[in-house]
């Protein structure tokens, strides 16, 4: 709720609202008292705010307290009726835009919510809960890198300890060796500081030490089971470590507390797809898209889930929605091409060509567009131009993922030299003694074409 921020009462005294504060100490005391009541008795906070409004008129901070009271009691429309005109009247008020962003999110108006939250942190970067909400929105939208950056800012602005502040700054700026050294030094002195443990886990995750990150986050939650930010990190690390069942257990604990959190729901859908449980994943994506209908990445994820589940027609619709939102989204075009039975029309080919003319096109989008256009022209029998696009796509891929054929040949010859008949004869009887047959039930690309 709003009192998680660094003090509405501090904002009153610090003049963060653009309107001039009333000169009387009595008014400031009443506003501070009303803001404090939000945590314990939001209905009483509303009564206090209404009394201030009756006495002095539409005071911005009193209106903000009243709107927040409505929101925390689930009266979202009443909150928005106050917050939307308040944010327009107070364009420099970070807290007004923050509260508006939270209320819009609860009203399932995701795009507007994210805009308001970004406005809030642009005005006042040290609003940790605003950064956390932005991270949740970006996680829901499938923008993992953007979410990670927002969560790093949440960590940075959550701490007031000078040592942790330096470590958080280093983490936020991706100076990982410095962050690790500062955090390890701090934890030698304060081994149960859960904020520092969580930050060290983030360092471990970023440099690929997933097991270390898991251990640290498990310890963090052992010390502070209600530390939700750490639990979210733990769920994500477990997912990235290919431990879907354990990840789902943590996500369900998060959803038990905040069932509408878009980031938690998106992560659950991703994990469910990994284990092949597509129906509930598709349902979750559908829910998220009701709130975030302009998120191209979620439409792409929905398309992938529908395709794998066997609903090709709906998968095509999802990919088309993705492309309508972002015509240069290469993976969506390639996903259509990769259905094998799909055929592009003339407008599709013209759109792909137009996207490829952009000099600022992301290489990942470019290579997928080259392959998709190659498939479209191949289907039309225009093999010369088709092959040219395939060649350009492969050239782009080679820049991102270099391949040395001579090195592969050397590795193959070395393996043939080592794994000879004599090599296996010398090791006769090694390995498991069990006579059970071994069934290989899954390999990359097995059965895919």
Short mmCIF file of C-alpha atoms in Angstrom, two decimals:
data_model
loop_
_atom_site.label_atom_id
_atom_site.label_comp_id
_atom_site.label_asym_id
_atom_site.label_seq_id
_atom_site.Cartn_x
_atom_site.Cartn_y
_atom_site.Cartn_z
CA UNK A 1 0.00 0.00 0.00
CA UNK A 2 1.03 3.59 -0.25
CA UNK A 3 2.63 3.76 3.16
CA UNK A 4 5.33 1.37 1.88
CA UNK A 5 6.83 4.45 0.25
CA UNK A 6 9.10 6.86 2.11
CA UNK A 7 6.27 8.54 3.95
CA UNK A 8 3.26 10.49 2.76
CA UNK A 9 3.72 12.61 5.84
CA UNK A 10 7.30 13.32 4.72
CA UNK A 11 5.98 14.37 1.34
CA UNK A 12 3.60 16.80 3.00
CA UNK A 13 6.43 18.46 4.89
CA UNK A 14 8.79 18.23 1.92
CA UNK A 15 6.38 19.95 -0.51
CA UNK A 16 6.51 17.17 -3.16
CA UNK A 17 2.99 18.06 -4.28
CA UNK A 18 3.18 21.01 -6.61
CA UNK A 19 0.47 22.95 -4.76
CA UNK A 20 1.63 25.18 -1.90
CA UNK A 21 1.05 23.54 1.52
CA UNK A 22 -1.30 25.21 3.94
CA UNK A 23 0.61 27.34 6.42
CA UNK A 24 -1.01 25.93 9.53
CA UNK A 25 0.68 23.26 11.59
CA UNK A 26 -2.79 21.88 12.37
CA UNK A 27 -3.40 21.01 8.73
CA UNK A 28 -0.02 19.33 8.37
CA UNK A 29 -0.62 17.33 11.54
CA UNK A 30 -4.05 16.22 10.29
CA UNK A 31 -2.61 15.14 6.92
CA UNK A 32 0.24 13.24 8.58
CA UNK A 33 -2.22 11.52 10.92
CA UNK A 34 -4.49 10.55 8.01
CA UNK A 35 -1.58 9.12 6.02
CA UNK A 36 -0.42 7.03 8.99
CA UNK A 37 -3.94 5.64 9.41
CA UNK A 38 -3.77 4.09 5.92
CA UNK A 39 -1.74 1.18 7.30
CA UNK A 40 -3.98 0.37 10.26
CA UNK A 41 -7.43 1.81 9.55
CA UNK A 42 -7.93 2.96 5.95
CA UNK A 43 -11.62 3.70 6.52
CA UNK A 44 -10.72 6.11 9.32
CA UNK A 45 -8.01 7.60 7.07
CA UNK A 46 -10.73 8.31 4.52
CA UNK A 47 -12.89 10.05 7.13
CA UNK A 48 -9.94 12.20 8.20
CA UNK A 49 -9.18 13.09 4.55
CA UNK A 50 -12.82 13.98 3.85
CA UNK A 51 -12.87 16.26 6.90
CA UNK A 52 -9.78 18.06 5.61
CA UNK A 53 -11.39 18.48 2.18
CA UNK A 54 -14.58 19.83 3.78
CA UNK A 55 -12.53 22.30 5.77
CA UNK A 56 -9.94 23.56 3.26
CA UNK A 57 -11.22 22.39 -0.12
CA UNK A 58 -9.58 19.99 -2.59
CA UNK A 59 -6.18 19.80 -0.94
CA UNK A 60 -3.99 17.52 -3.16
CA UNK A 61 -2.55 15.47 -0.32
CA UNK A 62 -5.93 14.96 1.32
CA UNK A 63 -7.32 13.77 -2.00
CA UNK A 64 -4.36 11.43 -2.39
CA UNK A 65 -4.98 9.91 1.04
CA UNK A 66 -8.68 9.52 0.25
CA UNK A 67 -7.94 7.81 -3.08
CA UNK A 68 -5.41 5.49 -1.46
CA UNK A 69 -7.95 4.55 1.17
CA UNK A 70 -10.42 3.60 -1.56
CA UNK A 71 -7.78 1.53 -3.35
CA UNK A 72 -6.60 -0.47 -0.35
CA UNK A 73 -10.23 -1.29 0.45
CA UNK A 74 -10.80 -2.58 -3.08
CA UNK A 75 -12.85 0.42 -4.25
CA UNK A 76 -10.83 0.86 -7.43
CA UNK A 77 -13.31 2.92 -9.47
CA UNK A 78 -13.77 5.41 -6.62
CA UNK A 79 -9.98 5.66 -6.33
CA UNK A 80 -9.58 6.32 -10.06
CA UNK A 81 -12.30 8.98 -10.04
CA UNK A 82 -10.01 10.93 -7.71
CA UNK A 83 -6.58 9.90 -9.01
CA UNK A 84 -6.99 10.51 -12.74
CA UNK A 85 -7.96 14.19 -12.41
CA UNK A 86 -5.48 14.59 -9.53
CA UNK A 87 -2.57 13.34 -11.66
CA UNK A 88 -3.58 15.73 -14.45
CA UNK A 89 -3.79 18.63 -12.00
CA UNK A 90 -0.52 17.65 -10.26
CA UNK A 91 1.79 16.57 -13.13
CA UNK A 92 4.91 16.89 -10.93
CA UNK A 93 3.60 14.71 -8.10
CA UNK A 94 5.45 11.39 -8.11
CA UNK A 95 3.16 9.90 -5.46
CA UNK A 96 0.01 10.82 -7.37
CA UNK A 97 1.34 9.05 -10.47
CA UNK A 98 2.51 6.10 -8.38
CA UNK A 99 -0.89 5.65 -6.77
CA UNK A 100 -2.57 6.08 -10.15
CA UNK A 101 -0.30 3.40 -11.62
CA UNK A 102 -1.12 0.92 -8.86
CA UNK A 103 -4.86 1.59 -9.13
CA UNK A 104 -4.82 1.27 -12.94
CA UNK A 105 -3.02 -2.06 -12.60
CA UNK A 106 -5.69 -3.30 -10.23
CA UNK A 107 -8.29 -2.12 -12.74
CA UNK A 108 -6.59 -4.32 -15.39
CA UNK A 109 -5.46 -1.33 -17.44
CA UNK A 110 -1.90 -2.54 -17.75
CA UNK A 111 -0.49 -0.22 -20.40
CA UNK A 112 -1.78 2.91 -18.67
CA UNK A 113 -0.54 1.57 -15.34
CA UNK A 114 3.00 1.12 -16.65
CA UNK A 115 2.97 4.63 -18.14
CA UNK A 116 1.93 6.16 -14.82
CA UNK A 117 4.55 4.16 -12.89
CA UNK A 118 7.30 5.20 -15.30
CA UNK A 119 6.21 8.80 -14.83
CA UNK A 120 6.44 8.36 -11.06
CA UNK A 121 10.05 7.09 -11.10
CA UNK A 122 11.03 9.73 -13.67
CA UNK A 123 9.89 12.36 -11.16
CA UNK A 124 11.25 10.59 -8.09
CA UNK A 125 13.63 7.68 -8.79
CA UNK A 126 13.86 6.58 -5.14
CA UNK A 127 10.37 5.03 -5.00
CA UNK A 128 11.22 1.35 -4.46
CA UNK A 129 7.66 0.04 -4.64
CA UNK A 130 7.15 1.82 -7.96
CA UNK A 131 10.23 0.06 -9.36
CA UNK A 132 8.90 -3.24 -8.01
CA UNK A 133 5.55 -2.68 -9.73
CA UNK A 134 7.32 -1.79 -13.00
CA UNK A 135 9.31 -5.01 -12.71
CA UNK A 136 6.10 -7.00 -12.24
CA UNK A 137 4.55 -5.38 -15.32
CA UNK A 138 7.64 -6.06 -17.45
CA UNK A 139 7.86 -9.63 -16.20
CA UNK A 140 4.22 -10.09 -17.21
CA UNK A 141 5.07 -8.69 -20.63
CA UNK A 142 7.91 -11.17 -21.08
CA UNK A 143 10.58 -8.48 -20.93
CA UNK A 144 12.93 -10.32 -18.57
CA UNK A 145 15.87 -7.95 -19.08
CA UNK A 146 13.70 -4.90 -18.40
CA UNK A 147 12.18 -6.57 -15.34
CA UNK A 148 15.64 -7.45 -13.98
CA UNK A 149 16.72 -3.82 -14.35
CA UNK A 150 13.58 -2.58 -12.57
CA UNK A 151 14.04 -5.08 -9.73
CA UNK A 152 17.67 -3.96 -9.41
CA UNK A 153 16.45 -0.39 -8.97
CA UNK A 154 13.98 -1.65 -6.37
CA UNK A 155 16.89 -3.14 -4.43
CA UNK A 156 18.95 0.03 -4.87
CA UNK A 157 16.27 2.34 -3.50
CA UNK A 158 15.04 -0.01 -0.76
CA UNK A 159 18.15 0.18 1.34
CA UNK A 160 19.30 2.97 3.60
CA UNK A 161 22.44 1.18 4.85
CA UNK A 162 25.47 2.99 3.31
CA UNK A 163 27.37 -0.27 2.70
CA UNK A 164 24.37 -1.92 1.07
CA UNK A 165 23.70 1.22 -0.92
CA UNK A 166 27.16 1.00 -2.48
CA UNK A 167 26.65 -2.68 -3.23
CA UNK A 168 23.21 -2.02 -4.71
CA UNK A 169 24.62 0.73 -6.92
CA UNK A 170 27.31 -1.64 -8.19
CA UNK A 171 24.68 -4.33 -8.82
CA UNK A 172 22.41 -1.88 -10.63
CA UNK A 173 25.29 -0.80 -12.87
CA UNK A 174 26.34 -4.44 -13.43
CA UNK A 175 29.70 -4.00 -11.69
CA UNK A 176 29.37 -7.54 -10.36
CA UNK A 177 32.86 -8.23 -8.89
CA UNK A 178 32.63 -5.01 -6.87
CA UNK A 179 29.10 -5.84 -5.71
CA UNK A 180 30.13 -9.36 -4.69
CA UNK A 181 33.12 -8.13 -2.69
CA UNK A 182 31.06 -5.49 -0.88
CA UNK A 183 28.27 -7.95 -0.06
CA UNK A 184 30.59 -10.69 1.19
CA UNK A 185 32.34 -8.18 3.42
CA UNK A 186 29.02 -6.97 4.78
CA UNK A 187 27.75 -10.51 5.43
CA UNK A 188 30.86 -11.38 7.43
CA UNK A 189 29.75 -8.71 9.86
CA UNK A 190 25.98 -9.30 9.53
CA UNK A 191 25.45 -12.91 8.38
CA UNK A 192 21.67 -12.81 8.78
CA UNK A 193 21.04 -9.62 6.78
CA UNK A 194 18.43 -10.99 4.38
CA UNK A 195 18.59 -7.97 2.06
CA UNK A 196 22.31 -8.55 1.55
CA UNK A 197 21.80 -12.31 1.08
CA UNK A 198 19.21 -11.64 -1.60
CA UNK A 199 21.53 -9.20 -3.38
CA UNK A 200 24.41 -11.71 -3.29
CA UNK A 201 22.08 -14.31 -4.79
CA UNK A 202 21.31 -11.89 -7.60
CA UNK A 203 25.06 -11.52 -8.26
CA UNK A 204 25.43 -15.32 -8.33
CA UNK A 205 22.50 -15.68 -10.74
CA UNK A 206 23.89 -13.07 -13.14
CA UNK A 207 27.29 -14.75 -13.40
CA UNK A 208 25.74 -18.18 -13.93
CA UNK A 209 26.29 -19.70 -10.48
CA UNK A 210 22.72 -20.93 -10.19
CA UNK A 211 23.38 -23.43 -7.40
CA UNK A 212 24.92 -20.70 -5.24
CA UNK A 213 21.92 -18.46 -5.94
CA UNK A 214 19.53 -21.26 -4.92
CA UNK A 215 21.34 -21.90 -1.64
CA UNK A 216 21.46 -18.21 -0.78
CA UNK A 217 17.78 -17.63 -1.53
CA UNK A 218 16.74 -20.73 0.40
CA UNK A 219 18.68 -19.37 3.39
CA UNK A 220 17.10 -15.96 2.89
CA UNK A 221 13.60 -17.47 3.06
CA UNK A 222 14.54 -19.63 6.02
CA UNK A 223 15.39 -16.43 7.90
CA UNK A 224 12.48 -14.37 6.49
CA UNK A 225 9.64 -16.52 5.04
CA UNK A 226 7.57 -13.42 4.25
CA UNK A 227 10.32 -11.81 2.15
CA UNK A 228 8.31 -11.89 -1.08
CA UNK A 229 10.94 -10.32 -3.31
CA UNK A 230 13.38 -13.08 -2.34
CA UNK A 231 10.73 -15.74 -2.97
CA UNK A 232 10.12 -14.34 -6.43
CA UNK A 233 13.86 -14.46 -7.14
CA UNK A 234 13.95 -18.03 -5.83
CA UNK A 235 11.13 -19.11 -8.15
CA UNK A 236 12.90 -17.56 -11.14
CA UNK A 237 16.26 -19.17 -10.31
CA UNK A 238 14.59 -22.57 -9.88
CA UNK A 239 12.89 -22.15 -13.26
CA UNK A 240 16.15 -21.20 -14.96
CA UNK A 241 17.83 -24.20 -13.30
CA UNK A 242 15.23 -26.51 -14.91
CA UNK A 243 13.51 -27.35 -11.63
CA UNK A 244 9.92 -26.67 -12.68
CA UNK A 245 8.09 -28.45 -9.87
CA UNK A 246 10.05 -26.61 -7.20
CA UNK A 247 9.57 -23.34 -9.07
CA UNK A 248 5.80 -23.89 -9.24
CA UNK A 249 5.67 -24.51 -5.50
CA UNK A 250 7.26 -21.10 -4.87
CA UNK A 251 5.08 -19.35 -7.46
CA UNK A 252 1.93 -20.78 -5.89
CA UNK A 253 3.00 -19.39 -2.53
CA UNK A 254 3.40 -15.98 -4.14
CA UNK A 255 0.03 -16.21 -5.86
CA UNK A 256 -1.62 -17.22 -2.59
CA UNK A 257 -0.66 -13.76 -1.32
CA UNK A 258 -1.10 -11.76 -4.53
CA UNK A 259 -3.30 -13.72 -6.93
CA UNK A 260 -3.47 -10.93 -9.54
CA UNK A 261 0.25 -10.19 -9.77
CA UNK A 262 0.96 -10.25 -13.53
CA UNK A 263 4.63 -11.20 -13.16
CA UNK A 264 3.83 -14.22 -10.99
CA UNK A 265 1.09 -15.37 -13.38
CA UNK A 266 3.32 -15.02 -16.42
CA UNK A 267 6.13 -16.96 -14.77
CA UNK A 268 3.69 -19.73 -13.84
CA UNK A 269 2.50 -19.92 -17.46
CA UNK A 270 6.10 -20.17 -18.69
CA UNK A 271 6.89 -22.98 -16.23
CA UNK A 272 3.68 -24.84 -17.07
CA UNK A 273 4.62 -24.74 -20.76
CA UNK A 274 8.01 -26.16 -19.91
CA UNK A 275 6.42 -29.23 -18.30
CA UNK A 276 3.86 -29.59 -21.08
CA UNK A 277 0.81 -28.51 -19.09
CA UNK A 278 -0.51 -26.20 -21.80
CA UNK A 279 -4.21 -25.76 -20.97
CA UNK A 280 -3.71 -23.86 -17.69
CA UNK A 281 -0.81 -21.96 -19.25
CA UNK A 282 -3.02 -20.82 -22.14
CA UNK A 283 -5.69 -19.77 -19.65
CA UNK A 284 -3.14 -17.71 -17.71
CA UNK A 285 -1.84 -16.03 -20.86
CA UNK A 286 -5.44 -15.22 -21.83
CA UNK A 287 -6.03 -13.58 -18.45
CA UNK A 288 -2.86 -11.53 -18.73
CA UNK A 289 -3.73 -10.44 -22.27
CA UNK A 290 -7.07 -9.13 -21.05
CA UNK A 291 -5.08 -6.70 -18.90
CA UNK A 292 -2.13 -6.18 -21.26
CA UNK A 293 -3.63 -6.52 -24.75
CA UNK A 294 -0.80 -4.61 -26.40
CA UNK A 295 2.05 -6.84 -25.18
CA UNK A 296 3.48 -8.43 -28.30
CA UNK A 297 5.69 -10.88 -26.42
CA UNK A 298 2.77 -12.35 -24.53
CA UNK A 299 0.86 -12.84 -27.78
CA UNK A 300 3.94 -14.66 -29.09
CA UNK A 301 4.08 -16.89 -25.99
CA UNK A 302 0.35 -17.56 -26.30
CA UNK A 303 0.88 -18.50 -29.94
CA UNK A 304 3.66 -20.95 -29.05
CA UNK A 305 1.50 -22.58 -26.36
CA UNK A 306 -1.51 -22.86 -28.67
CA UNK A 307 0.59 -24.29 -31.50
CA UNK A 308 2.13 -26.95 -29.28
CA UNK A 309 -1.28 -27.75 -27.82
CA UNK A 310 -2.52 -28.40 -31.36
CA UNK A 311 -4.78 -25.37 -31.87
CA UNK A 312 -3.13 -24.07 -35.03
CA UNK A 313 -5.91 -21.66 -36.02
CA UNK A 314 -5.80 -19.84 -32.69
CA UNK A 315 -1.98 -19.91 -32.74
CA UNK A 316 -2.07 -18.10 -36.09
CA UNK A 317 -4.45 -15.51 -34.61
CA UNK A 318 -2.05 -14.95 -31.70
CA UNK A 319 0.97 -14.57 -33.98
CA UNK A 320 -1.04 -12.16 -36.14
CA UNK A 321 -1.91 -10.07 -33.07
CA UNK A 322 1.78 -9.94 -32.20
CA UNK A 323 2.66 -8.76 -35.70
CA UNK A 324 -0.14 -6.18 -35.73
CA UNK A 325 1.39 -4.65 -32.60
CA UNK A 326 4.99 -4.92 -33.79
CA UNK A 327 5.31 -5.48 -37.56
CA UNK A 328 9.08 -6.01 -37.35
CA UNK A 329 8.83 -8.78 -34.71
CA UNK A 330 10.86 -11.38 -36.60
CA UNK A 331 10.18 -14.37 -34.39
CA UNK A 332 6.41 -14.00 -34.89
CA UNK A 333 6.87 -14.06 -38.68
CA UNK A 334 9.15 -17.07 -38.47
CA UNK A 335 6.70 -18.82 -36.11
CA UNK A 336 4.06 -18.53 -38.84
CA UNK A 337 6.51 -19.81 -41.46
CA UNK A 338 7.58 -22.67 -39.20
CA UNK A 339 4.00 -23.98 -39.02
CA UNK A 340 4.94 -25.52 -42.42
CA UNK A 341 1.34 -25.43 -43.70
CA UNK A 342 0.91 -21.64 -43.43
CA UNK A 343 1.16 -19.52 -46.59
CA UNK A 344 1.98 -15.79 -46.60
CA UNK A 345 0.08 -13.44 -48.88
CA UNK A 346 1.35 -10.47 -50.86
CA UNK A 347 0.72 -7.99 -48.04
CA UNK A 348 2.74 -10.17 -45.66
CA UNK A 349 5.67 -10.28 -48.05
CA UNK A 350 5.54 -6.49 -48.54
CA UNK A 351 5.45 -5.92 -44.75
CA UNK A 352 8.45 -8.19 -44.17
CA UNK A 353 10.42 -6.48 -46.91
CA UNK A 354 9.59 -3.09 -45.43
CA UNK A 355 10.76 -4.21 -41.99
CA UNK A 356 14.04 -5.52 -43.42
CA UNK A 357 14.75 -2.08 -44.92
CA UNK A 358 15.05 -0.58 -41.43
CA UNK A 359 18.70 0.14 -40.67
CA UNK A 360 18.00 0.05 -36.92
CA UNK A 361 16.35 -3.39 -36.98
CA UNK A 362 17.52 -5.65 -34.15
CA UNK A 363 19.71 -8.50 -35.54
CA UNK A 364 17.51 -11.11 -33.86
CA UNK A 365 14.43 -9.72 -35.62
CA UNK A 366 16.39 -9.45 -38.87
CA UNK A 367 17.52 -13.07 -39.02
CA UNK A 368 14.00 -14.37 -38.30
CA UNK A 369 12.52 -12.08 -40.94
CA UNK A 370 15.10 -13.25 -43.50
CA UNK A 371 14.19 -16.88 -42.83
CA UNK A 372 10.43 -16.16 -42.90
CA UNK A 373 10.68 -14.21 -46.15
CA UNK A 374 12.84 -16.98 -47.58
CA UNK A 375 10.10 -19.48 -46.75
CA UNK A 376 7.41 -17.22 -48.25
CA UNK A 377 9.33 -16.89 -51.54
CA UNK A 378 10.17 -20.60 -51.58
CA UNK A 379 6.46 -21.39 -51.38
CA UNK A 380 5.91 -19.10 -54.38
CA UNK A 381 8.61 -20.91 -56.35
CA UNK A 382 10.93 -17.91 -56.38
CA UNK A 383 13.91 -20.03 -55.36
CA UNK A 384 16.73 -17.67 -56.29
CA UNK A 385 15.48 -14.81 -54.12
CA UNK A 386 14.37 -17.28 -51.45
CA UNK A 387 17.88 -18.69 -51.17
CA UNK A 388 19.35 -15.17 -51.00
CA UNK A 389 17.22 -14.44 -47.93
CA UNK A 390 18.16 -17.76 -46.32
CA UNK A 391 21.83 -16.95 -46.94
CA UNK A 392 21.50 -13.48 -45.36
CA UNK A 393 19.66 -14.97 -42.40
CA UNK A 394 22.39 -17.51 -41.86
CA UNK A 395 25.05 -14.81 -42.17
CA UNK A 396 23.30 -12.80 -39.45
CA UNK A 397 23.03 -15.92 -37.29
CA UNK A 398 26.72 -16.64 -37.80
CA UNK A 399 27.67 -13.19 -36.49
CA UNK A 400 25.75 -13.83 -33.26
CA UNK A 401 26.75 -17.51 -32.91
CA UNK A 402 30.10 -18.06 -34.65
CA UNK A 403 30.72 -21.57 -35.96
CA UNK A 404 34.15 -22.96 -36.86
CA UNK A 405 33.76 -26.01 -39.09
CA UNK A 406 37.47 -26.82 -38.86
CA UNK A 407 37.24 -26.84 -35.07
CA UNK A 408 34.31 -29.25 -35.23
CA UNK A 409 36.34 -31.52 -37.51
CA UNK A 410 39.28 -31.44 -35.10
CA UNK A 411 37.00 -32.35 -32.18
CA UNK A 412 35.49 -35.24 -34.14
CA UNK A 413 38.90 -36.62 -35.10
CA UNK A 414 40.12 -36.32 -31.51
CA UNK A 415 37.06 -38.19 -30.26
CA UNK A 416 37.63 -40.96 -32.82
CA UNK A 417 41.23 -41.22 -31.65
CA UNK A 418 40.21 -41.56 -28.00
CA UNK A 419 37.07 -43.71 -28.11
CA UNK A 420 38.51 -46.74 -29.87
CA UNK A 421 37.61 -50.41 -29.52
CA UNK A 422 40.60 -50.80 -27.17
CA UNK A 423 39.36 -47.88 -25.03
CA UNK A 424 36.04 -49.64 -24.35
CA UNK A 425 37.67 -53.07 -23.88
CA UNK A 426 39.90 -51.60 -21.16
CA UNK A 427 36.81 -50.34 -19.38
CA UNK A 428 34.72 -53.47 -19.64
CA UNK A 429 32.41 -53.76 -16.63
CA UNK A 430 32.45 -50.06 -15.82
CA UNK A 431 29.21 -48.20 -15.22
CA UNK A 432 25.88 -49.37 -13.83
CA UNK A 433 25.49 -53.11 -13.34
CA UNK A 434 21.69 -53.06 -13.67
CA UNK A 435 20.45 -54.98 -16.74
CA UNK A 436 17.48 -52.67 -17.24
CA UNK A 437 17.01 -51.30 -20.75
CA UNK A 438 17.54 -47.56 -21.19
CA UNK A 439 14.89 -45.67 -23.12
CA UNK A 440 15.88 -42.27 -24.51
CA UNK A 441 12.58 -40.45 -24.53
CA UNK A 442 13.67 -36.98 -25.57
CA UNK A 443 16.45 -35.34 -27.55
CA UNK A 444 16.71 -31.93 -29.21
CA UNK A 445 14.56 -32.01 -32.36
CA UNK A 446 13.54 -35.66 -31.82
CA UNK A 447 10.35 -36.11 -33.82
CA UNK A 448 9.88 -32.39 -34.46
CA UNK A 449 9.96 -32.72 -38.25
#
